[in-house]
Short mmCIF file of C-alpha atoms and ligand atoms in Angstrom, two decimals:
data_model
loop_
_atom_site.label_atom_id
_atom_site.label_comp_id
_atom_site.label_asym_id
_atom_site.label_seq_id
_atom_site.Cartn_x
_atom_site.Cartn_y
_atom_site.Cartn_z
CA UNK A 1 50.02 -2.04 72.45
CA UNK A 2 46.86 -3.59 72.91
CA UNK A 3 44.35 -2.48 75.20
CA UNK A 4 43.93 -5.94 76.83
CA UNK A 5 44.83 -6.48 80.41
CA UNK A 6 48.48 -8.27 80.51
CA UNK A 7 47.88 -10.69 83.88
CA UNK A 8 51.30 -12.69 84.89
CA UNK A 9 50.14 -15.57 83.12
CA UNK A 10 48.14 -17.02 80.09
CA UNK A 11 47.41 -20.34 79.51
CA UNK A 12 48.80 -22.16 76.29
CA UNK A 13 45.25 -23.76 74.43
CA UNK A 14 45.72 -26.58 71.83
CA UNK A 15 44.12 -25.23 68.47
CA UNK A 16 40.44 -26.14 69.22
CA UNK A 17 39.71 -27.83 66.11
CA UNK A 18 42.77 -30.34 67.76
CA UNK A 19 40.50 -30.84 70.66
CA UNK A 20 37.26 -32.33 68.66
CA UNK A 21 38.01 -35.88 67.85
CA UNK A 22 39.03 -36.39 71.66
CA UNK A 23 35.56 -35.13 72.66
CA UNK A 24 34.21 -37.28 69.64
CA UNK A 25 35.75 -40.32 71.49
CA UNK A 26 34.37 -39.33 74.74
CA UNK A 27 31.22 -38.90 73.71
CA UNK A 28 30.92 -42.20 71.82
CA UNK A 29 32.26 -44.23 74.48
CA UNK A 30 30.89 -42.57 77.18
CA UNK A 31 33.67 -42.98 79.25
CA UNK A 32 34.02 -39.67 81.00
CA UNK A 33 36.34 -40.89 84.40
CA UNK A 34 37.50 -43.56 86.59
CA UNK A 35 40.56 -43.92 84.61
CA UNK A 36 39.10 -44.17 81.02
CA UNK A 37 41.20 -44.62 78.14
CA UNK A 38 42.46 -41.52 77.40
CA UNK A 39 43.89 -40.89 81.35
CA UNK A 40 45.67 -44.41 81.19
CA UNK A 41 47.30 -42.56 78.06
CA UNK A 42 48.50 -39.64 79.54
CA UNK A 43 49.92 -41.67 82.43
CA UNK A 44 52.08 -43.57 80.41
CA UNK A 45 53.07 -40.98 77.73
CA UNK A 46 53.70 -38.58 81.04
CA UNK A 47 55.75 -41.24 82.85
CA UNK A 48 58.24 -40.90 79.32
CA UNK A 49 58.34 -37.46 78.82
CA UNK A 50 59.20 -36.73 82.41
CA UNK A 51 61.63 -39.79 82.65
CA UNK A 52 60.30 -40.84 85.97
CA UNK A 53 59.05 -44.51 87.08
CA UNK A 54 54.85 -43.96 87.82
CA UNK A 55 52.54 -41.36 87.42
CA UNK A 56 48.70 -40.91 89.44
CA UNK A 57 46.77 -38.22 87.53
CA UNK A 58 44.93 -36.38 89.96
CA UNK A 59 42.27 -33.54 89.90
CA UNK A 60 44.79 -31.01 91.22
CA UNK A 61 47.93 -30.86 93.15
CA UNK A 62 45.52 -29.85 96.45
CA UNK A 63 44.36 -33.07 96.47
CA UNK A 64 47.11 -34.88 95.67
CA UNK A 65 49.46 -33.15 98.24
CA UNK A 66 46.30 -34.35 100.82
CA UNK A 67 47.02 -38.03 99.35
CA UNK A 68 50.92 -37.89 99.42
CA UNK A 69 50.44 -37.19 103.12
CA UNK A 70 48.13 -40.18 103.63
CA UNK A 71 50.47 -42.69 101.24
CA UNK A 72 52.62 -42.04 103.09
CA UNK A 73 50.81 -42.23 106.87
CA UNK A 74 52.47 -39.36 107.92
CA UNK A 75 51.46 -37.92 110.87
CA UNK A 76 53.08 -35.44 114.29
CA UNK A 77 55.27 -32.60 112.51
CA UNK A 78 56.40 -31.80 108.89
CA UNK A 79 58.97 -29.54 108.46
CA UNK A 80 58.02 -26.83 105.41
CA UNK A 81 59.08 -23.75 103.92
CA UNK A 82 57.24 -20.69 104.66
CA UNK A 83 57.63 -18.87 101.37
CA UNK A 84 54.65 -21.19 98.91
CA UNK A 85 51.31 -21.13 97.82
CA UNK A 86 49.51 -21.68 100.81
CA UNK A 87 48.04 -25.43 98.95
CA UNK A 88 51.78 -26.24 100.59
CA UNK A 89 50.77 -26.62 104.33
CA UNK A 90 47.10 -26.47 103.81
CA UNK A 91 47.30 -30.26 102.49
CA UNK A 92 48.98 -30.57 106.11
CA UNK A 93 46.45 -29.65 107.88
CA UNK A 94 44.05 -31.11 106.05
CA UNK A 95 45.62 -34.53 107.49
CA UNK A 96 45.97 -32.84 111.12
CA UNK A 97 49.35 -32.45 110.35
CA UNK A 98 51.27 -29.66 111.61
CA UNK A 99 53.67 -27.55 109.77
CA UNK A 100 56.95 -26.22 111.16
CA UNK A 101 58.08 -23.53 109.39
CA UNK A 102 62.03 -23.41 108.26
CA UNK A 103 63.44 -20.57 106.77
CA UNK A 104 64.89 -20.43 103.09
CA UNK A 105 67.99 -20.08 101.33
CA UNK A 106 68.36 -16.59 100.09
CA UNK A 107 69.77 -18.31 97.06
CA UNK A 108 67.12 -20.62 95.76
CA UNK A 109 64.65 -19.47 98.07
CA UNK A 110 64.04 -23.02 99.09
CA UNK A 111 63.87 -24.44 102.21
CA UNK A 112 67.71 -24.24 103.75
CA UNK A 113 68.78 -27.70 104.55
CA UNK A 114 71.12 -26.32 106.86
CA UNK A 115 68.37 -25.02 109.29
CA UNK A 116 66.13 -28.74 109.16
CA UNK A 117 68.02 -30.27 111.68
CA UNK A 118 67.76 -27.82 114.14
CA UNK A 119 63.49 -28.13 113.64
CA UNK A 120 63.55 -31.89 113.93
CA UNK A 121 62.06 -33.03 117.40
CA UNK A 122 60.60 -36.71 118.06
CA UNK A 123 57.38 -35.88 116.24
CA UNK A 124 58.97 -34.79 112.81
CA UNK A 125 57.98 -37.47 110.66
CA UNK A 126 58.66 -36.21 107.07
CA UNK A 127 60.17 -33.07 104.68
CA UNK A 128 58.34 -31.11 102.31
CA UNK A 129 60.43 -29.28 100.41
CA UNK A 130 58.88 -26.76 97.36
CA UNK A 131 61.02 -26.45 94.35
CA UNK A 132 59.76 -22.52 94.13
CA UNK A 133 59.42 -21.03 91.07
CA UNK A 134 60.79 -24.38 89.00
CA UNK A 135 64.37 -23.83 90.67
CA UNK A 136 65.55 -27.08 92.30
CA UNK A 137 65.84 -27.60 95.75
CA UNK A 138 69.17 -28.88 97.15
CA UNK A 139 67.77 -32.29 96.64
CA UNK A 140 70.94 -34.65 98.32
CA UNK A 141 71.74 -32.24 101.25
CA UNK A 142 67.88 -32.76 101.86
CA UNK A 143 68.21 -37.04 101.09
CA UNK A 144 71.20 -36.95 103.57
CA UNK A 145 69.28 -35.27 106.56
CA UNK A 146 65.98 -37.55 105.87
CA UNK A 147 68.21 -40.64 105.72
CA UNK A 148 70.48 -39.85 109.11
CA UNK A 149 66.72 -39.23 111.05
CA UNK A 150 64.46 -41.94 109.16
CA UNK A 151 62.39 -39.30 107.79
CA UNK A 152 60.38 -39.09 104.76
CA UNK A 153 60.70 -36.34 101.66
CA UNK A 154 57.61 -35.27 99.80
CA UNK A 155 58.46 -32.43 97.39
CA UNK A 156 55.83 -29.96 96.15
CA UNK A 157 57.47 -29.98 92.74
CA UNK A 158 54.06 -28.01 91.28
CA UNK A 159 56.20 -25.65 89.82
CA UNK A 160 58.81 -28.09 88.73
CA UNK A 161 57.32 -29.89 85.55
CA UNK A 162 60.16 -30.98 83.32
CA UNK A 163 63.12 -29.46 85.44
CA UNK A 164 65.78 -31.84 85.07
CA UNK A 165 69.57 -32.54 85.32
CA UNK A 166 70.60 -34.35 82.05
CA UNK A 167 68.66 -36.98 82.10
CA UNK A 168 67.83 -37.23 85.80
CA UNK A 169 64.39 -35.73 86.21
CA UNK A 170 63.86 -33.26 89.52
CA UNK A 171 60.60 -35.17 90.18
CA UNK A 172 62.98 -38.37 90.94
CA UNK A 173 64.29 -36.94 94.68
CA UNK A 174 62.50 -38.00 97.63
CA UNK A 175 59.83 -40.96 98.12
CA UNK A 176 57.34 -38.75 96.08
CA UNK A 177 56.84 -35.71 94.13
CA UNK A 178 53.39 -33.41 93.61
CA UNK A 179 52.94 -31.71 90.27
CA UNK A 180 50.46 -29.13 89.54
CA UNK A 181 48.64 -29.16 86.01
CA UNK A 182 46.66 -25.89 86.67
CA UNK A 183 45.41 -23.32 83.83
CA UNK A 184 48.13 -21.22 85.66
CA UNK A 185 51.01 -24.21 85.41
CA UNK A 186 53.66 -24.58 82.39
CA UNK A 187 52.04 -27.85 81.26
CA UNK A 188 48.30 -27.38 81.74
CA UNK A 189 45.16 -29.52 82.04
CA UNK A 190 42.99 -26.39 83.25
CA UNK A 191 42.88 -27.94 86.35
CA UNK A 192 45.01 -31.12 87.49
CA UNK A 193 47.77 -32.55 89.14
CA UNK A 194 50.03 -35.51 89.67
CA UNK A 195 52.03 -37.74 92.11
CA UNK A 196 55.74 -38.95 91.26
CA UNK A 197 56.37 -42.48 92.77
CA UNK A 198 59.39 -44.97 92.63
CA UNK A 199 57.84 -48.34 92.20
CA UNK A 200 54.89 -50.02 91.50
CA UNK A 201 53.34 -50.93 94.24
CA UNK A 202 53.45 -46.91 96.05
CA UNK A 203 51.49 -46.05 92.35
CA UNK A 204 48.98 -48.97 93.11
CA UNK A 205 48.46 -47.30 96.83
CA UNK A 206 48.26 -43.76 95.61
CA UNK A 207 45.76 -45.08 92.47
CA UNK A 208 43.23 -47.02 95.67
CA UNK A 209 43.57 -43.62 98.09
CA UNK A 210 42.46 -41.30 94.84
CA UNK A 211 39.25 -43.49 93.88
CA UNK A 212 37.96 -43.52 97.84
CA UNK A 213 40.33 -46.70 99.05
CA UNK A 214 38.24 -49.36 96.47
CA UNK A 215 40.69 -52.37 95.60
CA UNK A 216 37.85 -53.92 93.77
CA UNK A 217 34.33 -53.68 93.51
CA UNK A 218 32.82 -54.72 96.63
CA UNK A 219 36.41 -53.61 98.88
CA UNK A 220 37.31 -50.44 100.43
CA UNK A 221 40.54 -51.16 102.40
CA UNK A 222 41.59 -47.13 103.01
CA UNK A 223 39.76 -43.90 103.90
CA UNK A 224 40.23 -42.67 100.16
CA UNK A 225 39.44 -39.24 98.51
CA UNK A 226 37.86 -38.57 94.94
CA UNK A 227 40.84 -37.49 93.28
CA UNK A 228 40.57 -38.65 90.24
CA UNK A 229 40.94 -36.56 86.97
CA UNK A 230 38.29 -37.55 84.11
CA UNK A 231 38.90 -37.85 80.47
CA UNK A 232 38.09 -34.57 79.19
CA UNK A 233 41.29 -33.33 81.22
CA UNK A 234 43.26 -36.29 80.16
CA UNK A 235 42.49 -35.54 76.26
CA UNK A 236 43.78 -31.66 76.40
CA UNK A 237 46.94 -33.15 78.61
CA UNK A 238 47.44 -35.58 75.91
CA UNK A 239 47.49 -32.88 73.20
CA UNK A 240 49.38 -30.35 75.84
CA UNK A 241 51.93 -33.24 75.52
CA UNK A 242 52.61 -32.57 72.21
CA UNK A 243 53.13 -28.43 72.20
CA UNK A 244 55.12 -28.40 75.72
CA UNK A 245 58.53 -28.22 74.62
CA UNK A 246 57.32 -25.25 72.21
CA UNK A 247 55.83 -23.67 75.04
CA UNK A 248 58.66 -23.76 77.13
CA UNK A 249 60.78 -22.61 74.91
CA UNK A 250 59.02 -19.51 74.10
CA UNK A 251 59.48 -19.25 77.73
CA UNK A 252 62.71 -19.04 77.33
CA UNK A 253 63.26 -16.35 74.83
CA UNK A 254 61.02 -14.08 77.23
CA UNK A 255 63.09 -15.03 79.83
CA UNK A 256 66.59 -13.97 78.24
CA UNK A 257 64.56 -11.12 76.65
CA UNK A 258 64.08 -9.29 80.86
CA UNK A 259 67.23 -10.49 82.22
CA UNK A 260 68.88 -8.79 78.97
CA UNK A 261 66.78 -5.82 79.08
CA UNK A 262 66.99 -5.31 83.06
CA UNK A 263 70.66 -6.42 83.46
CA UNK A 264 71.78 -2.85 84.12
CA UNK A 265 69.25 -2.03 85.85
CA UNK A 266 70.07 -1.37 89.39
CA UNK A 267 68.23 -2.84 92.73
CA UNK A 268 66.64 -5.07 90.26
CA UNK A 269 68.40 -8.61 90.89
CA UNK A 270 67.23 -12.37 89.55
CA UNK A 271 66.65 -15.93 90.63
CA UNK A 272 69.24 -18.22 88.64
CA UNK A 273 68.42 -21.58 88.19
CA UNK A 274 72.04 -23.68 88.97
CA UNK A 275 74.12 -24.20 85.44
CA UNK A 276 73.42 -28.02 85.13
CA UNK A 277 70.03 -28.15 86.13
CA UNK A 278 67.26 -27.20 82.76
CA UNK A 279 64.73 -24.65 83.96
CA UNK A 280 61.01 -24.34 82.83
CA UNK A 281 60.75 -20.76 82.81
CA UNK A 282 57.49 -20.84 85.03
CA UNK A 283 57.80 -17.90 86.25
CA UNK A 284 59.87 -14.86 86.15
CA UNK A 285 60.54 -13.50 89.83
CA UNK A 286 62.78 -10.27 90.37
CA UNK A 287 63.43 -9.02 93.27
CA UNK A 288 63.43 -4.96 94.08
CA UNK A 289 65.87 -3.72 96.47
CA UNK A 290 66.77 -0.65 98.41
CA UNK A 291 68.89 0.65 95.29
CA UNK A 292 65.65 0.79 93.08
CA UNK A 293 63.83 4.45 94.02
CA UNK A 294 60.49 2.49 94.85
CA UNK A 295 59.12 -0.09 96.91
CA UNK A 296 58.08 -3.23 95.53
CA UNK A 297 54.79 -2.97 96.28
CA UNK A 298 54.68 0.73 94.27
CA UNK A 299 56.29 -0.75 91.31
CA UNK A 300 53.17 -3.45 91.82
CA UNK A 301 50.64 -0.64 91.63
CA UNK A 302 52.56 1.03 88.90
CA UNK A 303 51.74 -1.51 87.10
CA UNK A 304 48.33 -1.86 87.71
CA UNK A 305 47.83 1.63 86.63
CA UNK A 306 49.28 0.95 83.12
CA UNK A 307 46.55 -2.82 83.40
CA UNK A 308 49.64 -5.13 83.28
CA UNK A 309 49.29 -7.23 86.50
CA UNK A 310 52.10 -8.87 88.06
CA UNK A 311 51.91 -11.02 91.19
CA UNK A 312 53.39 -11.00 94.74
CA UNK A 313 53.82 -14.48 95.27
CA UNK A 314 54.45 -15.15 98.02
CA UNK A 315 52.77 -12.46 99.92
CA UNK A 316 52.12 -12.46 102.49
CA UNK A 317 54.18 -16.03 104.26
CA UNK A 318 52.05 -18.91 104.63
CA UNK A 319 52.65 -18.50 108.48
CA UNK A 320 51.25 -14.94 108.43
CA UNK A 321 47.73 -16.59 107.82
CA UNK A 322 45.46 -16.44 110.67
CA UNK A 323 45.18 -20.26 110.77
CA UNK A 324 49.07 -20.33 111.08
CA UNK A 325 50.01 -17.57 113.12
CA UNK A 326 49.53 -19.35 116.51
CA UNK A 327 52.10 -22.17 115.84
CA UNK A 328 55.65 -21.33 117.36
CA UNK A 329 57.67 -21.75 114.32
CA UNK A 330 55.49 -19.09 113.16
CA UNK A 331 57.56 -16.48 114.23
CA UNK A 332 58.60 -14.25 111.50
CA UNK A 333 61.53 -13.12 113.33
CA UNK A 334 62.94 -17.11 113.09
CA UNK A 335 61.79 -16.39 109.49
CA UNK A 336 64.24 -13.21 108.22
CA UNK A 337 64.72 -14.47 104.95
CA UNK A 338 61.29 -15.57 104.11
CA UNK A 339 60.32 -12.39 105.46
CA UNK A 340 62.76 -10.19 103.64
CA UNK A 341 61.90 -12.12 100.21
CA UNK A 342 58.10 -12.13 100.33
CA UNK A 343 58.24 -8.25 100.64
CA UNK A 344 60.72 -7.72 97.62
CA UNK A 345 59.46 -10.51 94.86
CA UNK A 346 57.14 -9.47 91.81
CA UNK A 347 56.68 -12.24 89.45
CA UNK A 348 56.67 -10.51 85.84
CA UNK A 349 54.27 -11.87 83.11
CA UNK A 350 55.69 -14.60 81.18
CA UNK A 351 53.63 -16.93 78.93
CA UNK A 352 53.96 -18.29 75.84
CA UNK A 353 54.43 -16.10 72.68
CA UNK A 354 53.99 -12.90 74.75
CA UNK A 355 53.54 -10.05 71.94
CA UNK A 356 57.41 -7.78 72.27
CA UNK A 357 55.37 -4.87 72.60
CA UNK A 358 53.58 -6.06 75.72
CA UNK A 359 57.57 -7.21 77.17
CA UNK A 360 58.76 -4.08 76.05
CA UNK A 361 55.97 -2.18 77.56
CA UNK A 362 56.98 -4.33 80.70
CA UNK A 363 60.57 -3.71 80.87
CA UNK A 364 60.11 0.61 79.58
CA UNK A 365 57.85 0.73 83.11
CA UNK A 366 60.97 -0.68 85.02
CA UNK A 367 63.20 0.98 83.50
CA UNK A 368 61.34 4.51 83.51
CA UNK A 369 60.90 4.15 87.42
CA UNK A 370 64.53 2.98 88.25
CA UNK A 371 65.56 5.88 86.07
CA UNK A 372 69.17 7.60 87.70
CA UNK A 373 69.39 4.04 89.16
CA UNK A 374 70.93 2.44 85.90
CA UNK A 375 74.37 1.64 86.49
N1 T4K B 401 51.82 -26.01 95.54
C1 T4K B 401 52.32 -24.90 94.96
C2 T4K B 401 53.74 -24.53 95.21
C3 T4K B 401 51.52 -24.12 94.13
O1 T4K B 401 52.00 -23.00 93.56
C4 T4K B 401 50.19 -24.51 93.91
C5 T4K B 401 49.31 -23.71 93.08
C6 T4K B 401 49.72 -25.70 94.51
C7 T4K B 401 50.58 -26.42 95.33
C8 T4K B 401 48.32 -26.19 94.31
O2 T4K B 401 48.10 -26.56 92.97
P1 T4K B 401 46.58 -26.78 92.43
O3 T4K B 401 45.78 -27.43 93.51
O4 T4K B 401 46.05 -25.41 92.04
O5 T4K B 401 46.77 -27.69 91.22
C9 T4K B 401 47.28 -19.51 91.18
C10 T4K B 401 46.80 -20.91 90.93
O6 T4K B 401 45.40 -21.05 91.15
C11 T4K B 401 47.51 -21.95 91.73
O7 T4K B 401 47.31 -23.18 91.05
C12 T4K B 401 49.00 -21.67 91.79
N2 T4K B 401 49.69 -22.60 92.63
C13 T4K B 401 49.24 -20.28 92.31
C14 T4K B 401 50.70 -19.95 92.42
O8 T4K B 401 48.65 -19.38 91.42
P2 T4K B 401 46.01 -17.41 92.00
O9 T4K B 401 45.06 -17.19 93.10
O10 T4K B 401 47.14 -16.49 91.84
O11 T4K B 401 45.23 -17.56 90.60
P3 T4K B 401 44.52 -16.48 89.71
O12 T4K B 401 43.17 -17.01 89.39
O13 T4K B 401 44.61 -15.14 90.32
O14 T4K B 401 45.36 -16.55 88.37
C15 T4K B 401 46.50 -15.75 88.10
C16 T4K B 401 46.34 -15.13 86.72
O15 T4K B 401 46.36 -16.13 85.72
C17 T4K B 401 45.04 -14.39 86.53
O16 T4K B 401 45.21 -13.05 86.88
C18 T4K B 401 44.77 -14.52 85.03
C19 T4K B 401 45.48 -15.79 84.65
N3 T4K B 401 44.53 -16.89 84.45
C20 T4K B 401 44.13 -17.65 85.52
C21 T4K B 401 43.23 -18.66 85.35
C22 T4K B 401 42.76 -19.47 86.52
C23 T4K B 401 44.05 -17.13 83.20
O17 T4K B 401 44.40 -16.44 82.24
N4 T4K B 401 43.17 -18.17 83.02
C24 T4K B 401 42.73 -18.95 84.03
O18 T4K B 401 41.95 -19.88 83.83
O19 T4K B 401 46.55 -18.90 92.18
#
């Protein structure tokens, strides 16, 4: 194998050589951002690919949760899942928002619609569901509970590029969706993000709040943020475009390749992503339970030994941050699943065309350690 570092991702590069009559054009026109050319491009040819209605390119998906929130004018309480990147509620607070936590389904590890209700009070004023790891939350149960109360649904779909249901795209549900284009991310930009909206005239809002609330040249009608993402990101996007369907399929293979490899393999279990919904492959989570002979977190260092380097997220919850911890639906015991989760999840490496000796390598260390646990 060889002596590199295996980290739990890699990000998929266009072939350089791709990338040089892009930064040609750039450099002729000298159009570097403010929606140039080349991001109007990627907006449409994004807006096709995903089968959705409008696209906003932004920087990342930081700053466009932050904008969502504003589009939106939400305000009071938003009810959240605990178990995210903390980006999640941090774009809450960001808009003096607070975050009540709501436990997940030990299924999806989503939020569980069937706790919301019971967190709504007369502040709530919107959802914000995550669709974890690329699996989809339980997008109607969600619709039904925002409809009955008049609330709002923003998902953090950063994980969710191209998930979809036959032809209905994930990033559809709700009144907007946030994806994530980071180096990290199964469609990259290095860094970026979008924001999924219904009609034309939420797009127009979102495009004013991302270039600092200008309408024109001489009007500013919002407090707006610099969101924008310039043309350089817009050009590898555009050529990302073209190699994403390879990419996720190599995904693919590594994913059947652990959950072939590991299926007998016992207190090692998997997150399934529901028969009629496609999945990304993002990321592959397993979780380790009490039948495998180590903890999660020695498998972790296990692995660390050997330089492969998987990652615990989510660890720790988002409410177990100190700027969190005070809030009452902060309480990990209201949080058992979360809780339970977060201390038993390892994401495995998985990135495009992933050598088999670094998988096997991958799998021989699980295997090796849950050794007289094989069923
Ligand atoms: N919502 C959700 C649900 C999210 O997961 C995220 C981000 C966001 C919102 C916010 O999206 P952005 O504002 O970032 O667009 C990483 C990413 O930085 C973050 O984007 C991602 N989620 C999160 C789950 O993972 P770290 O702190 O784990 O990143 P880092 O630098 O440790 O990278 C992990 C590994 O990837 C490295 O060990 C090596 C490899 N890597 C990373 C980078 C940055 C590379 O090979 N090349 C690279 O350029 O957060």
């Amino acid at each position: 194998m060889s002596k590199d570092p295996v980290y739990v991702t890699r990000p998929s590069l266009p072939p350089l050589a791709d990338m040089l009559p892009y930064l040609e054009k750039i450099w002729q026109t000298g159009i570097l951002t403010n929606g140039g050319p080349m991001h109007q491009e990627l907006e449409l040819a994004l807006a096709r690919y995903l089968n959705v209605p409008y696209i906003s390119l932004f920087s990342n998906a930081t700053i466009a949760l932050i904008a969502a929130f504003k589009a939106l004018h939400l305000s009071g309480e938003v009810i959240t899942t605990p178990y995210s990147f903390v980006a999640t509620s941090h774009a809450l607070l960001w808009n003096q928002i607070t975050p009540v936590f709501v436990d997940i389904d030990p299924i999806t590890l989503n939020l569980n619609p069937e706790l919301i209700e019971a967190a709504i009070t007369d502040k709530t004023t919107a959802i914000l569901p995550v669709h974890c790891y690329g699996v989809p939350c339980n997008v109607d149960a969600i619709q039904a509970i925002a409809d009955k109360y008049g609330l709002k649904v923003i998902y953090d779909a950063a994980h969710a590029f191209s998930v979809r249901q036959g032809q209905r795209s994930i990033l559809s549900a709700g009144d907007l969706s946030v994806l994530s284009f980071h180096a990290t991310k199964v469609f990259n930009t290095f860094e970026g993000g979008a924001i999924v909206s219904p009609d034309e005239a939420s797009k127009r809002h979102i495009d004013h709040l991302k270039n600092f609330g200008f309408v024109d040249e001489v009007s500013v009608v919002e407090i707006g943020i610099n969101g924008k993402m310039n043309e350089f990101q817009a050009a590898v996007g555009l050529l990302q475009l073209q190699r994403v369907d390879a990419a996720i399929q190599s995904r693919a293979e590594i994913d059947r390749y652990y959950r072939e490899q590991l299926a007998n393999v016992k207190g090692i279990s998997f997150l399934h992503t529901p028969a009629d919904w496609s999945s990304n492959f993002s990321y592959f989570p397993i979780q380790i339970g009490s039948e495998f002979p180590v903890s999660r977190d020695a498998l972790y260092h296990h692995f660390k030994q050997h330089d492969i380097h998987p990652r615990r997220y989510f660890y720790p919850l988002i409410p177990e941050f100190e700027m969190y911890r005070h809030l009452a639906s902060a309480n990990i015991a209201n949080l058992p699943v979360a809780k339970q989760v977060s201390e038993r999840v390892l994401c495995l490496p998985i990135y495009p065309d992933m050598p088999l000796e670094v998988r096997q390598k991958i799998v021989d260390l699980i295997r090796t350690l849950g050794q007289g646990a094989e069923a």
